[in-house]
Amino acid sequence: MKVVRVWDKAVRFYHWSQVLLLGGLWWTAEQGMMEWHQVLAYSLAAVLLARLVWAFVGSETARFSHFVQKPFQALRNWDQAKKGLGHKGLSAYMVLALMVLMLLQFVSGLMTTDDVFTEGPLYSVVPSGLASLAGWWHHNGFNLLLGFIAIHIAAALLHAVRRDGTFAAMFTGKQQSEMPQPAEKPFWAYLILVVLILTVFVWWQGPLFQQTLL
């Protein structure tokens, strides 16, 4: 057994930034701070979309091709996941589910209004039926997202109790394994993706960012 770096800095940055941003999104929604809610939403979308790109061009263990298996294969080999590096088996589908739910929250938010002061930038250009459906999903889909997050946390705590190194690896990036060190891509490449995507959002919604941040 040797110590290998299973999670690169990009994956860990994405993981912990989404934790902070989701907490901020919940708080700002509860407090009616809708301008900040939107800014945090664009920030989360930037790190999420960059992570999706990273899943195709990033470090070895960050790529979908590394950890996503066909459904029946994942079920058949669920007890073999601990022998690999990174997300394996059913845990890979939890990653995908969380990504999809967060993406749906972002897209639905673009078409949603709070019926008081704030409208998403796409609210006035989509059919009223779609806007209504988006509003319903944005409010109720968050509860579904919280349910998946609770399951994810429970699984992480189970790994912590077992002391198999999986929980600690999301902090340190390192884990003991018999497998060779996975290939990595530089962290700055991921950060460039985040900045480029966020720049597009700032260009698109400049007045919102100026009013909120300046």
PDB file of C-alpha atoms in Angstrom:
ATOM      1  CA  MET A   1       0.000   0.000   0.000  1.00  0.00           C
ATOM      2  CA  LYS A   2       1.160   3.536  -0.764  1.00  0.00           C
ATOM      3  CA  VAL A   3      -0.291   7.012  -0.507  1.00  0.00           C
ATOM      4  CA  VAL A   4      -1.671   8.365  -3.790  1.00  0.00           C
ATOM      5  CA  ARG A   5      -3.518  11.595  -4.575  1.00  0.00           C
ATOM      6  CA  VAL A   6      -6.975  10.414  -5.540  1.00  0.00           C
ATOM      7  CA  TRP A   7      -8.695  13.822  -5.697  1.00  0.00           C
ATOM      8  CA  ASP A   8      -7.019  16.760  -7.391  1.00  0.00           C
ATOM      9  CA  LYS A   9      -7.394  20.338  -6.145  1.00  0.00           C
ATOM     10  CA  ALA A  10     -10.065  21.098  -8.736  1.00  0.00           C
ATOM     11  CA  VAL A  11     -12.418  18.376  -7.484  1.00  0.00           C
ATOM     12  CA  ARG A  12     -11.889  19.366  -3.868  1.00  0.00           C
ATOM     13  CA  PHE A  13     -12.366  23.070  -4.662  1.00  0.00           C
ATOM     14  CA  TYR A  14     -15.597  22.256  -6.475  1.00  0.00           C
ATOM     15  CA  HIS A  15     -16.838  20.035  -3.657  1.00  0.00           C
ATOM     16  CA  TRP A  16     -16.303  22.498  -0.813  1.00  0.00           C
ATOM     17  CA  SER A  17     -17.266  25.616  -2.754  1.00  0.00           C
ATOM     18  CA  GLN A  18     -20.614  24.049  -3.625  1.00  0.00           C
ATOM     19  CA  VAL A  19     -21.166  23.259   0.064  1.00  0.00           C
ATOM     20  CA  LEU A  20     -20.602  26.919   0.976  1.00  0.00           C
ATOM     21  CA  LEU A  21     -22.568  28.278  -1.966  1.00  0.00           C
ATOM     22  CA  LEU A  22     -25.568  26.005  -1.377  1.00  0.00           C
ATOM     23  CA  GLY A  23     -25.641  27.122   2.233  1.00  0.00           C
ATOM     24  CA  GLY A  24     -25.496  30.731   1.092  1.00  0.00           C
ATOM     25  CA  LEU A  25     -28.256  30.165  -1.461  1.00  0.00           C
ATOM     26  CA  TRP A  26     -30.541  28.694   1.181  1.00  0.00           C
ATOM     27  CA  TRP A  27     -29.827  31.553   3.610  1.00  0.00           C
ATOM     28  CA  THR A  28     -30.308  34.351   1.090  1.00  0.00           C
ATOM     29  CA  ALA A  29     -33.590  32.815  -0.108  1.00  0.00           C
ATOM     30  CA  GLU A  30     -34.872  32.550   3.467  1.00  0.00           C
ATOM     31  CA  GLN A  31     -33.893  36.155   4.197  1.00  0.00           C
ATOM     32  CA  GLY A  32     -35.309  37.518   0.931  1.00  0.00           C
ATOM     33  CA  MET A  33     -31.872  38.718  -0.222  1.00  0.00           C
ATOM     34  CA  MET A  34     -32.663  37.934  -3.834  1.00  0.00           C
ATOM     35  CA  GLU A  35     -29.876  39.963  -5.459  1.00  0.00           C
ATOM     36  CA  TRP A  36     -27.267  38.061  -3.444  1.00  0.00           C
ATOM     37  CA  HIS A  37     -29.192  34.846  -4.101  1.00  0.00           C
ATOM     38  CA  GLN A  38     -28.775  35.375  -7.825  1.00  0.00           C
ATOM     39  CA  VAL A  39     -25.079  36.257  -7.566  1.00  0.00           C
ATOM     40  CA  LEU A  40     -24.425  33.096  -5.546  1.00  0.00           C
ATOM     41  CA  ALA A  41     -26.465  31.093  -8.054  1.00  0.00           C
ATOM     42  CA  TYR A  42     -24.309  32.308 -10.943  1.00  0.00           C
ATOM     43  CA  SER A  43     -21.193  31.553  -8.890  1.00  0.00           C
ATOM     44  CA  LEU A  44     -22.351  27.997  -8.191  1.00  0.00           C
ATOM     45  CA  ALA A  45     -23.288  27.542 -11.848  1.00  0.00           C
ATOM     46  CA  ALA A  46     -19.777  28.646 -12.847  1.00  0.00           C
ATOM     47  CA  VAL A  47     -18.017  26.064 -10.646  1.00  0.00           C
ATOM     48  CA  LEU A  48     -20.565  23.398 -11.646  1.00  0.00           C
ATOM     49  CA  LEU A  49     -20.284  23.978 -15.398  1.00  0.00           C
ATOM     50  CA  ALA A  50     -16.499  24.090 -15.100  1.00  0.00           C
ATOM     51  CA  ARG A  51     -16.679  20.767 -13.209  1.00  0.00           C
ATOM     52  CA  LEU A  52     -18.732  19.255 -16.024  1.00  0.00           C
ATOM     53  CA  VAL A  53     -16.076  20.319 -18.519  1.00  0.00           C
ATOM     54  CA  TRP A  54     -13.414  18.963 -16.145  1.00  0.00           C
ATOM     55  CA  ALA A  55     -15.250  15.638 -16.208  1.00  0.00           C
ATOM     56  CA  PHE A  56     -14.147  15.255 -19.834  1.00  0.00           C
ATOM     57  CA  VAL A  57     -10.762  17.012 -19.984  1.00  0.00           C
ATOM     58  CA  GLY A  58      -9.548  17.072 -16.388  1.00  0.00           C
ATOM     59  CA  SER A  59      -7.571  14.763 -14.131  1.00  0.00           C
ATOM     60  CA  GLU A  60      -8.011  11.006 -14.484  1.00  0.00           C
ATOM     61  CA  THR A  61     -10.169  10.399 -11.398  1.00  0.00           C
ATOM     62  CA  ALA A  62     -12.301  13.474 -12.167  1.00  0.00           C
ATOM     63  CA  ARG A  63     -13.448  12.170 -15.535  1.00  0.00           C
ATOM     64  CA  PHE A  64     -16.805  10.500 -16.081  1.00  0.00           C
ATOM     65  CA  SER A  65     -15.040   7.847 -18.131  1.00  0.00           C
ATOM     66  CA  HIS A  66     -13.098   6.861 -15.011  1.00  0.00           C
ATOM     67  CA  PHE A  67     -15.909   6.389 -12.520  1.00  0.00           C
ATOM     68  CA  VAL A  68     -19.278   6.124 -14.283  1.00  0.00           C
ATOM     69  CA  GLN A  69     -20.249   2.546 -15.067  1.00  0.00           C
ATOM     70  CA  LYS A  70     -23.293   1.160 -16.813  1.00  0.00           C
ATOM     71  CA  PRO A  71     -26.191   0.776 -14.320  1.00  0.00           C
ATOM     72  CA  PHE A  72     -26.254  -3.044 -14.246  1.00  0.00           C
ATOM     73  CA  GLN A  73     -22.478  -3.153 -14.011  1.00  0.00           C
ATOM     74  CA  ALA A  74     -22.545  -0.725 -11.079  1.00  0.00           C
ATOM     75  CA  LEU A  75     -25.157  -2.842  -9.283  1.00  0.00           C
ATOM     76  CA  ARG A  76     -23.293  -6.062  -9.981  1.00  0.00           C
ATOM     77  CA  ASN A  77     -19.988  -4.678  -8.766  1.00  0.00           C
ATOM     78  CA  TRP A  78     -21.207  -2.433  -5.944  1.00  0.00           C
ATOM     79  CA  ASP A  79     -19.098  -4.310  -3.378  1.00  0.00           C
ATOM     80  CA  GLN A  80     -15.977  -3.944  -5.523  1.00  0.00           C
ATOM     81  CA  ALA A  81     -15.995  -0.135  -5.435  1.00  0.00           C
ATOM     82  CA  LYS A  82     -13.571   0.078  -2.519  1.00  0.00           C
ATOM     83  CA  LYS A  83     -10.881  -1.529  -4.658  1.00  0.00           C
ATOM     84  CA  GLY A  84     -10.782   1.376  -7.082  1.00  0.00           C
ATOM     85  CA  LEU A  85      -9.816   5.019  -6.824  1.00  0.00           C
ATOM     86  CA  GLY A  86     -12.360   7.797  -6.699  1.00  0.00           C
ATOM     87  CA  HIS A  87     -16.108   7.434  -7.046  1.00  0.00           C
ATOM     88  CA  LYS A  88     -17.047   3.938  -8.082  1.00  0.00           C
ATOM     89  CA  GLY A  89     -20.218   1.876  -8.387  1.00  0.00           C
ATOM     90  CA  LEU A  90     -23.385   3.454  -7.036  1.00  0.00           C
ATOM     91  CA  SER A  91     -21.551   6.460  -5.558  1.00  0.00           C
ATOM     92  CA  ALA A  92     -20.896   7.655  -9.110  1.00  0.00           C
ATOM     93  CA  TYR A  93     -24.639   7.925  -9.688  1.00  0.00           C
ATOM     94  CA  MET A  94     -25.002  10.006  -6.544  1.00  0.00           C
ATOM     95  CA  VAL A  95     -22.462  12.438  -8.001  1.00  0.00           C
ATOM     96  CA  LEU A  96     -24.406  12.598 -11.264  1.00  0.00           C
ATOM     97  CA  ALA A  97     -27.736  13.033  -9.458  1.00  0.00           C
ATOM     98  CA  LEU A  98     -26.433  15.953  -7.391  1.00  0.00           C
ATOM     99  CA  MET A  99     -24.994  17.622 -10.478  1.00  0.00           C
ATOM    100  CA  VAL A 100     -28.221  17.221 -12.448  1.00  0.00           C
ATOM    101  CA  LEU A 101     -30.387  18.503  -9.586  1.00  0.00           C
ATOM    102  CA  MET A 102     -28.196  21.570  -9.071  1.00  0.00           C
ATOM    103  CA  LEU A 103     -28.218  22.268 -12.801  1.00  0.00           C
ATOM    104  CA  LEU A 104     -32.019  22.007 -12.840  1.00  0.00           C
ATOM    105  CA  GLN A 105     -32.206  24.408  -9.903  1.00  0.00           C
ATOM    106  CA  PHE A 106     -30.093  26.930 -11.775  1.00  0.00           C
ATOM    107  CA  VAL A 107     -31.970  26.657 -15.064  1.00  0.00           C
ATOM    108  CA  SER A 108     -35.382  26.797 -13.370  1.00  0.00           C
ATOM    109  CA  GLY A 109     -34.247  29.835 -11.365  1.00  0.00           C
ATOM    110  CA  LEU A 110     -33.547  31.688 -14.602  1.00  0.00           C
ATOM    111  CA  MET A 111     -37.256  31.332 -15.465  1.00  0.00           C
ATOM    112  CA  THR A 112     -38.682  32.029 -12.005  1.00  0.00           C
ATOM    113  CA  THR A 113     -40.139  35.079 -10.264  1.00  0.00           C
ATOM    114  CA  ASP A 114     -40.714  35.754  -6.575  1.00  0.00           C
ATOM    115  CA  ASP A 115     -43.872  37.718  -7.545  1.00  0.00           C
ATOM    116  CA  VAL A 116     -42.539  40.770  -5.700  1.00  0.00           C
ATOM    117  CA  PHE A 117     -39.302  42.330  -6.955  1.00  0.00           C
ATOM    118  CA  THR A 118     -37.191  39.719  -8.709  1.00  0.00           C
ATOM    119  CA  GLU A 119     -37.569  37.956 -12.037  1.00  0.00           C
ATOM    120  CA  GLY A 120     -35.137  35.530 -13.582  1.00  0.00           C
ATOM    121  CA  PRO A 121     -33.651  36.822 -16.860  1.00  0.00           C
ATOM    122  CA  LEU A 122     -35.603  34.256 -18.887  1.00  0.00           C
ATOM    123  CA  TYR A 123     -38.939  34.650 -17.088  1.00  0.00           C
ATOM    124  CA  SER A 124     -40.388  37.125 -19.572  1.00  0.00           C
ATOM    125  CA  VAL A 125     -39.243  35.263 -22.704  1.00  0.00           C
ATOM    126  CA  VAL A 126     -40.503  31.735 -22.001  1.00  0.00           C
ATOM    127  CA  PRO A 127     -44.143  30.571 -22.228  1.00  0.00           C
ATOM    128  CA  SER A 128     -46.133  31.192 -19.050  1.00  0.00           C
ATOM    129  CA  GLY A 129     -46.748  27.471 -18.606  1.00  0.00           C
ATOM    130  CA  LEU A 130     -43.029  26.735 -18.667  1.00  0.00           C
ATOM    131  CA  ALA A 131     -42.338  29.614 -16.272  1.00  0.00           C
ATOM    132  CA  SER A 132     -44.967  28.253 -13.896  1.00  0.00           C
ATOM    133  CA  LEU A 133     -43.476  24.767 -14.069  1.00  0.00           C
ATOM    134  CA  ALA A 134     -39.995  26.194 -13.521  1.00  0.00           C
ATOM    135  CA  GLY A 135     -41.201  28.114 -10.480  1.00  0.00           C
ATOM    136  CA  TRP A 136     -42.824  24.997  -9.013  1.00  0.00           C
ATOM    137  CA  TRP A 137     -39.662  22.972  -9.574  1.00  0.00           C
ATOM    138  CA  HIS A 138     -37.352  25.650  -8.202  1.00  0.00           C
ATOM    139  CA  HIS A 139     -39.227  25.687  -4.907  1.00  0.00           C
ATOM    140  CA  ASN A 140     -39.908  21.947  -4.598  1.00  0.00           C
ATOM    141  CA  GLY A 141     -36.843  20.560  -6.348  1.00  0.00           C
ATOM    142  CA  PHE A 142     -34.658  22.077  -3.661  1.00  0.00           C
ATOM    143  CA  ASN A 143     -36.243  19.724  -1.119  1.00  0.00           C
ATOM    144  CA  LEU A 144     -35.369  16.794  -3.369  1.00  0.00           C
ATOM    145  CA  LEU A 145     -31.819  18.113  -3.604  1.00  0.00           C
ATOM    146  CA  LEU A 146     -31.661  18.318   0.201  1.00  0.00           C
ATOM    147  CA  GLY A 147     -32.781  14.689   0.397  1.00  0.00           C
ATOM    148  CA  PHE A 148     -29.955  13.560  -1.861  1.00  0.00           C
ATOM    149  CA  ILE A 149     -27.498  15.692   0.087  1.00  0.00           C
ATOM    150  CA  ALA A 150     -28.639  14.026   3.326  1.00  0.00           C
ATOM    151  CA  ILE A 151     -28.006  10.586   1.820  1.00  0.00           C
ATOM    152  CA  HIS A 152     -24.608  11.757   0.587  1.00  0.00           C
ATOM    153  CA  ILE A 153     -23.672  13.045   4.047  1.00  0.00           C
ATOM    154  CA  ALA A 154     -24.836   9.805   5.665  1.00  0.00           C
ATOM    155  CA  ALA A 155     -22.638   7.816   3.276  1.00  0.00           C
ATOM    156  CA  ALA A 156     -19.677  10.096   3.998  1.00  0.00           C
ATOM    157  CA  LEU A 157     -20.153   9.629   7.752  1.00  0.00           C
ATOM    158  CA  LEU A 158     -20.299   5.860   7.238  1.00  0.00           C
ATOM    159  CA  HIS A 159     -16.950   6.020   5.455  1.00  0.00           C
ATOM    160  CA  ALA A 160     -15.601   8.123   8.329  1.00  0.00           C
ATOM    161  CA  VAL A 161     -16.723   5.491  10.873  1.00  0.00           C
ATOM    162  CA  ARG A 162     -15.122   2.735   8.802  1.00  0.00           C
ATOM    163  CA  ARG A 163     -11.918   4.774   8.552  1.00  0.00           C
ATOM    164  CA  ASP A 164     -11.298   3.584   5.013  1.00  0.00           C
ATOM    165  CA  GLY A 165      -9.732   6.909   4.021  1.00  0.00           C
ATOM    166  CA  THR A 166     -12.534   7.991   1.688  1.00  0.00           C
ATOM    167  CA  PHE A 167     -13.857  10.738   3.968  1.00  0.00           C
ATOM    168  CA  ALA A 168     -10.432  12.184   4.763  1.00  0.00           C
ATOM    169  CA  ALA A 169      -9.473  12.126   1.085  1.00  0.00           C
ATOM    170  CA  MET A 170     -11.956  14.881   0.287  1.00  0.00           C
ATOM    171  CA  PHE A 171      -9.939  17.144   2.601  1.00  0.00           C
ATOM    172  CA  THR A 172      -6.401  15.984   1.842  1.00  0.00           C
ATOM    173  CA  GLY A 173      -6.881  14.511  -1.631  1.00  0.00           C
ATOM    174  CA  LYS A 174      -4.790  11.509  -0.552  1.00  0.00           C
ATOM    175  CA  GLN A 175      -5.649   7.894   0.115  1.00  0.00           C
ATOM    176  CA  GLN A 176      -3.794   4.637   0.585  1.00  0.00           C
ATOM    177  CA  SER A 177      -4.031   2.304  -2.389  1.00  0.00           C
ATOM    178  CA  GLU A 178      -2.234  -0.422  -4.266  1.00  0.00           C
ATOM    179  CA  MET A 179      -3.000   1.351  -7.542  1.00  0.00           C
ATOM    180  CA  PRO A 180      -0.588   3.749  -9.268  1.00  0.00           C
ATOM    181  CA  GLN A 181      -0.856   7.524  -8.971  1.00  0.00           C
ATOM    182  CA  PRO A 182      -3.618   8.762 -11.329  1.00  0.00           C
ATOM    183  CA  ALA A 183      -2.692  11.349 -13.935  1.00  0.00           C
ATOM    184  CA  GLU A 184      -3.505  14.931 -12.947  1.00  0.00           C
ATOM    185  CA  LYS A 185      -4.166  18.186 -14.733  1.00  0.00           C
ATOM    186  CA  PRO A 186      -3.102  21.541 -13.208  1.00  0.00           C
ATOM    187  CA  PHE A 187      -5.533  23.280 -10.867  1.00  0.00           C
ATOM    188  CA  TRP A 188      -5.089  26.594 -12.666  1.00  0.00           C
ATOM    189  CA  ALA A 189      -6.705  25.095 -15.780  1.00  0.00           C
ATOM    190  CA  TYR A 190      -9.907  24.461 -13.824  1.00  0.00           C
ATOM    191  CA  LEU A 191      -9.799  27.944 -12.303  1.00  0.00           C
ATOM    192  CA  ILE A 192      -9.513  29.440 -15.782  1.00  0.00           C
ATOM    193  CA  LEU A 193     -12.678  27.568 -16.760  1.00  0.00           C
ATOM    194  CA  VAL A 194     -14.484  28.954 -13.704  1.00  0.00           C
ATOM    195  CA  VAL A 195     -13.351  32.515 -14.427  1.00  0.00           C
ATOM    196  CA  LEU A 196     -14.309  32.298 -18.106  1.00  0.00           C
ATOM    197  CA  ILE A 197     -17.802  31.014 -17.327  1.00  0.00           C
ATOM    198  CA  LEU A 198     -18.306  33.563 -14.550  1.00  0.00           C
ATOM    199  CA  THR A 199     -17.126  36.308 -16.915  1.00  0.00           C
ATOM    200  CA  VAL A 200     -19.874  35.331 -19.351  1.00  0.00           C
ATOM    201  CA  PHE A 201     -22.441  35.569 -16.555  1.00  0.00           C
ATOM    202  CA  VAL A 202     -21.129  38.982 -15.476  1.00  0.00           C
ATOM    203  CA  TRP A 203     -21.267  40.197 -19.087  1.00  0.00           C
ATOM    204  CA  TRP A 204     -24.836  38.852 -19.400  1.00  0.00           C
ATOM    205  CA  GLN A 205     -26.085  40.177 -16.055  1.00  0.00           C
ATOM    206  CA  GLY A 206     -23.729  43.105 -15.484  1.00  0.00           C
ATOM    207  CA  PRO A 207     -26.207  45.436 -13.706  1.00  0.00           C
ATOM    208  CA  LEU A 208     -27.042  42.716 -11.159  1.00  0.00           C
ATOM    209  CA  PHE A 209     -23.395  42.189 -10.232  1.00  0.00           C
ATOM    210  CA  GLN A 210     -22.688  45.936 -10.128  1.00  0.00           C
ATOM    211  CA  GLN A 211     -25.707  46.645  -7.929  1.00  0.00           C
ATOM    212  CA  THR A 212     -24.911  43.796  -5.546  1.00  0.00           C
ATOM    213  CA  LEU A 213     -21.143  43.872  -5.301  1.00  0.00           C
ATOM    214  CA  LEU A 214     -20.313  47.554  -5.749  1.00  0.00           C
TER     215      LEU A 214
END
